[in-house]
Short mmCIF file of C-alpha atoms in Angstrom, two decimals:
data_model
loop_
_atom_site.label_atom_id
_atom_site.label_comp_id
_atom_site.label_asym_id
_atom_site.label_seq_id
_atom_site.Cartn_x
_atom_site.Cartn_y
_atom_site.Cartn_z
CA UNK A 1 -35.78 -29.44 -18.50
CA UNK A 2 -35.87 -25.87 -20.63
CA UNK A 3 -36.81 -23.66 -17.80
CA UNK A 4 -34.41 -25.42 -15.91
CA UNK A 5 -31.38 -25.43 -18.76
CA UNK A 6 -32.06 -21.79 -19.27
CA UNK A 7 -31.76 -21.52 -15.86
CA UNK A 8 -28.40 -22.41 -15.08
CA UNK A 9 -25.77 -20.03 -16.26
CA UNK A 10 -25.98 -17.72 -14.33
CA UNK A 11 -26.54 -19.67 -11.32
CA UNK A 12 -22.93 -20.79 -12.25
CA UNK A 13 -21.85 -17.44 -12.17
CA UNK A 14 -23.42 -16.40 -9.41
CA UNK A 15 -21.56 -19.56 -8.10
CA UNK A 16 -18.20 -17.78 -9.61
CA UNK A 17 -18.61 -14.36 -8.05
CA UNK A 18 -19.30 -15.72 -4.75
CA UNK A 19 -16.30 -18.18 -4.47
CA UNK A 20 -14.22 -14.83 -6.01
CA UNK A 21 -15.92 -13.26 -2.94
CA UNK A 22 -14.68 -15.76 -0.32
CA UNK A 23 -11.31 -16.20 -2.63
CA UNK A 24 -10.78 -12.38 -1.64
CA UNK A 25 -12.10 -11.63 1.27
CA UNK A 26 -9.84 -14.80 3.10
CA UNK A 27 -6.75 -13.69 0.78
CA UNK A 28 -7.63 -9.90 2.82
CA UNK A 29 -7.38 -11.46 5.73
CA UNK A 30 -4.67 -13.55 5.73
CA UNK A 31 -1.59 -11.29 4.08
CA UNK A 32 -2.88 -8.26 6.72
CA UNK A 33 -2.76 -10.96 9.47
CA UNK A 34 0.90 -12.74 8.08
CA UNK A 35 1.87 -10.33 5.16
CA UNK A 36 2.22 -11.52 1.99
CA UNK A 37 4.27 -15.22 1.81
CA UNK A 38 1.10 -16.61 3.12
CA UNK A 39 0.62 -20.90 1.19
CA UNK A 40 -1.89 -19.89 -1.56
CA UNK A 41 -3.23 -23.22 0.00
CA UNK A 42 -3.55 -21.59 3.08
CA UNK A 43 -5.46 -18.90 1.40
CA UNK A 44 -7.74 -21.30 -0.25
CA UNK A 45 -8.68 -23.07 2.46
CA UNK A 46 -9.47 -20.57 4.70
CA UNK A 47 -12.35 -19.42 2.17
CA UNK A 48 -13.69 -23.00 2.19
CA UNK A 49 -12.20 -23.97 -1.75
CA UNK A 50 -10.29 -25.65 -3.92
CA UNK A 51 -6.78 -25.12 -4.61
CA UNK A 52 -7.72 -25.33 -8.44
CA UNK A 53 -11.07 -23.19 -8.00
CA UNK A 54 -8.68 -20.24 -6.07
CA UNK A 55 -6.24 -20.89 -9.51
CA UNK A 56 -9.31 -20.73 -11.78
CA UNK A 57 -10.00 -17.17 -10.26
CA UNK A 58 -6.46 -15.94 -9.88
CA UNK A 59 -3.95 -17.74 -11.60
CA UNK A 60 -0.59 -15.82 -9.82
CA UNK A 61 -0.03 -15.33 -6.61
CA UNK A 62 0.58 -11.23 -8.10
CA UNK A 63 -2.90 -10.75 -8.85
CA UNK A 64 -4.22 -12.74 -6.51
CA UNK A 65 -2.42 -9.66 -4.37
CA UNK A 66 -3.35 -6.76 -6.46
CA UNK A 67 -6.73 -7.26 -6.85
CA UNK A 68 -6.79 -7.97 -2.88
CA UNK A 69 -4.82 -4.77 -2.60
CA UNK A 70 -6.15 -2.36 -5.49
CA UNK A 71 -9.49 -0.06 -3.53
CA UNK A 72 -6.58 0.40 -0.79
CA UNK A 73 -4.33 1.22 -2.97
CA UNK A 74 -7.13 3.74 -5.11
CA UNK A 75 -7.19 5.32 -1.16
CA UNK A 76 -3.92 5.88 -0.50
CA UNK A 77 -4.19 7.60 -3.89
CA UNK A 78 -7.46 9.49 -3.15
CA UNK A 79 -5.64 11.11 -0.21
CA UNK A 80 -2.52 12.63 -1.96
CA UNK A 81 -4.89 14.59 -4.12
CA UNK A 82 -6.69 15.50 -1.06
CA UNK A 83 -4.29 16.65 0.68
CA UNK A 84 -2.60 18.00 -3.19
CA UNK A 85 -6.46 20.42 -2.96
CA UNK A 86 -5.11 21.72 0.91
CA UNK A 87 -4.14 25.17 0.16
CA UNK A 88 -1.59 24.64 3.32
CA UNK A 89 1.38 22.13 1.28
CA UNK A 90 2.55 21.57 4.72
CA UNK A 91 -0.31 20.21 6.04
CA UNK A 92 -1.04 18.34 3.31
CA UNK A 93 2.34 16.90 3.80
CA UNK A 94 1.87 15.76 6.59
CA UNK A 95 -2.13 14.51 6.23
CA UNK A 96 -0.84 11.53 3.53
CA UNK A 97 2.30 10.25 5.91
CA UNK A 98 0.13 10.12 8.73
CA UNK A 99 -2.32 8.90 7.34
CA UNK A 100 -1.17 5.85 4.62
CA UNK A 101 0.84 5.39 7.49
CA UNK A 102 -1.63 4.84 10.10
CA UNK A 103 -2.87 2.31 7.01
CA UNK A 104 -0.22 0.54 7.09
CA UNK A 105 0.45 -0.27 10.44
CA UNK A 106 -2.75 -1.79 10.03
CA UNK A 107 -2.46 -3.85 7.25
CA UNK A 108 0.76 -5.00 7.07
CA UNK A 109 0.04 -7.05 3.76
CA UNK A 110 -0.70 -3.57 1.53
CA UNK A 111 1.85 -1.85 3.62
CA UNK A 112 4.47 -4.75 1.65
CA UNK A 113 1.97 -4.38 -1.70
CA UNK A 114 3.17 -1.29 -1.34
CA UNK A 115 6.69 -1.38 -1.83
CA UNK A 116 7.14 -3.93 -4.26
CA UNK A 117 7.17 -3.29 -8.29
CA UNK A 118 4.45 -5.64 -9.88
CA UNK A 119 5.46 -5.59 -13.77
CA UNK A 120 2.91 -7.49 -14.84
CA UNK A 121 0.08 -5.38 -13.46
CA UNK A 122 -0.14 -2.21 -15.46
CA UNK A 123 -3.73 -1.03 -13.34
CA UNK A 124 -1.62 -1.15 -10.36
CA UNK A 125 1.89 0.34 -11.32
CA UNK A 126 -0.39 3.02 -12.73
CA UNK A 127 -2.63 4.15 -9.78
CA UNK A 128 0.55 3.36 -7.87
CA UNK A 129 2.89 6.21 -10.28
CA UNK A 130 -0.05 8.22 -9.65
CA UNK A 131 0.06 8.80 -6.09
CA UNK A 132 3.77 9.05 -6.13
CA UNK A 133 3.65 11.98 -8.88
CA UNK A 134 1.29 13.36 -6.99
CA UNK A 135 3.46 13.78 -3.72
CA UNK A 136 6.72 14.29 -5.34
CA UNK A 137 3.90 17.74 -6.66
CA UNK A 138 2.82 18.22 -2.53
CA UNK A 139 6.84 17.36 -1.36
CA UNK A 140 8.01 21.02 -4.37
CA UNK A 141 5.35 22.61 -2.86
CA UNK A 142 5.88 22.15 0.68
CA UNK A 143 9.67 23.15 -0.51
CA UNK A 144 8.59 26.45 -1.86
CA UNK A 145 7.30 27.48 1.08
CA UNK A 146 9.12 27.55 3.70
CA UNK A 147 7.73 24.40 5.80
CA UNK A 148 9.55 20.90 3.94
CA UNK A 149 13.28 20.74 4.74
CA UNK A 150 15.62 20.99 1.49
CA UNK A 151 17.67 17.97 1.06
CA UNK A 152 13.76 16.51 1.34
CA UNK A 153 13.66 13.39 -1.03
CA UNK A 154 10.69 11.69 -2.76
CA UNK A 155 11.97 8.74 -2.03
CA UNK A 156 11.89 9.75 2.26
CA UNK A 157 8.96 8.85 2.39
CA UNK A 158 9.53 4.88 1.15
CA UNK A 159 11.88 5.18 4.24
CA UNK A 160 9.28 6.63 6.82
CA UNK A 161 6.98 3.32 5.18
CA UNK A 162 9.84 1.14 5.70
CA UNK A 163 9.94 2.28 9.43
CA UNK A 164 6.36 1.88 10.13
CA UNK A 165 6.34 -1.11 8.61
CA UNK A 166 8.80 -2.37 11.26
CA UNK A 167 6.46 -1.20 14.30
CA UNK A 168 5.50 -4.98 16.76
CA UNK A 169 3.49 -4.44 18.80
CA UNK A 170 0.28 -6.38 20.90
CA UNK A 171 -2.11 -5.25 19.77
CA UNK A 172 -3.84 -2.54 17.49
CA UNK A 173 -4.11 -0.44 19.13
CA UNK A 174 -0.22 -0.15 20.97
CA UNK A 175 0.67 -0.43 16.69
CA UNK A 176 -1.48 2.91 16.08
CA UNK A 177 0.21 4.15 19.27
CA UNK A 178 3.83 3.24 18.13
CA UNK A 179 3.33 4.15 14.54
CA UNK A 180 1.85 7.84 15.31
CA UNK A 181 4.77 8.70 17.88
CA UNK A 182 7.44 7.45 15.03
CA UNK A 183 5.37 9.93 11.94
CA UNK A 184 4.82 11.90 14.49
CA UNK A 185 9.35 12.66 15.13
CA UNK A 186 9.77 11.47 11.66
CA UNK A 187 7.70 14.73 10.96
CA UNK A 188 9.92 17.72 13.49
CA UNK A 189 12.87 16.01 11.54
CA UNK A 190 11.78 16.98 8.29
CA UNK A 191 11.01 20.96 9.42
CA UNK A 192 12.93 23.38 7.14
CA UNK A 193 13.50 25.43 10.95
CA UNK A 194 14.71 22.18 12.10
CA UNK A 195 17.29 21.20 9.31
CA UNK A 196 19.15 24.88 9.62
CA UNK A 197 18.10 28.00 7.93
CA UNK A 198 17.44 26.70 3.68
CA UNK A 199 18.15 23.26 5.35
CA UNK A 200 22.09 24.06 6.10
CA UNK A 201 21.68 21.94 8.66
CA UNK A 202 24.39 18.56 8.76
CA UNK A 203 24.55 17.38 5.19
CA UNK A 204 22.50 14.35 4.65
CA UNK A 205 23.58 10.98 2.30
CA UNK A 206 22.39 10.94 -0.98
CA UNK A 207 19.32 9.10 -1.60
CA UNK A 208 18.84 5.61 -2.35
CA UNK A 209 17.29 5.15 -6.40
CA UNK A 210 14.47 5.30 -6.62
CA UNK A 211 14.17 1.72 -7.91
CA UNK A 212 15.87 0.20 -5.00
CA UNK A 213 12.31 0.97 -3.19
CA UNK A 214 10.06 -1.22 -5.30
CA UNK A 215 10.88 -5.28 -4.23
CA UNK A 216 11.05 -6.52 -6.76
CA UNK A 217 8.05 -9.68 -7.04
CA UNK A 218 9.95 -12.85 -6.25
CA UNK A 219 7.74 -14.82 -9.39
CA UNK A 220 5.05 -16.74 -9.51
CA UNK A 221 5.64 -19.73 -7.57
CA UNK A 222 7.70 -17.71 -4.70
CA UNK A 223 5.41 -19.13 -1.57
CA UNK A 224 2.62 -21.29 -3.17
#
């Protein structure tokens, strides 16, 4: 009995880890296909666990969403870091837009998570802030190199993501093709030579405040 009792805690910990992994796998699949409004009960059913078990591991929807997409957000920030290391700032700028839009069109959940503010998820917000600050530097460099139109604002990248997120295609292949076309058109419009000398083409309306582009998190009870 003593030997059996001594083995119990590790077994329970392993079971808890297994349940957590199943919940994350289920949530990742559902969020990718249907967005962030999937009921928590649906995640529990797909994971094969009880709702109580899900809430023990993830007390709020916010904690589940930010855990599910933490790796993708870090990959997004890494893409910006790689672009900053590129000696050609315009190539780096285009690479970020292309790669992140491809990532978003493959996963509606990540696109929504990226555009949502999570005030209680400090690590998630810090990673996103790093990505946004890096993109701001990349934007400045591309303008200084004379390749990016002078009136481009970093918040315009969020408009790109919003437009890209609106793609509704019958297959992944079609969605990626549509995304590539959209991104190519938008990048062409961002070029300084298209905007005219010193970006002096037709003036654009002023950018909206950045906080308008980070949708407020609806709260713990929404969609439960």
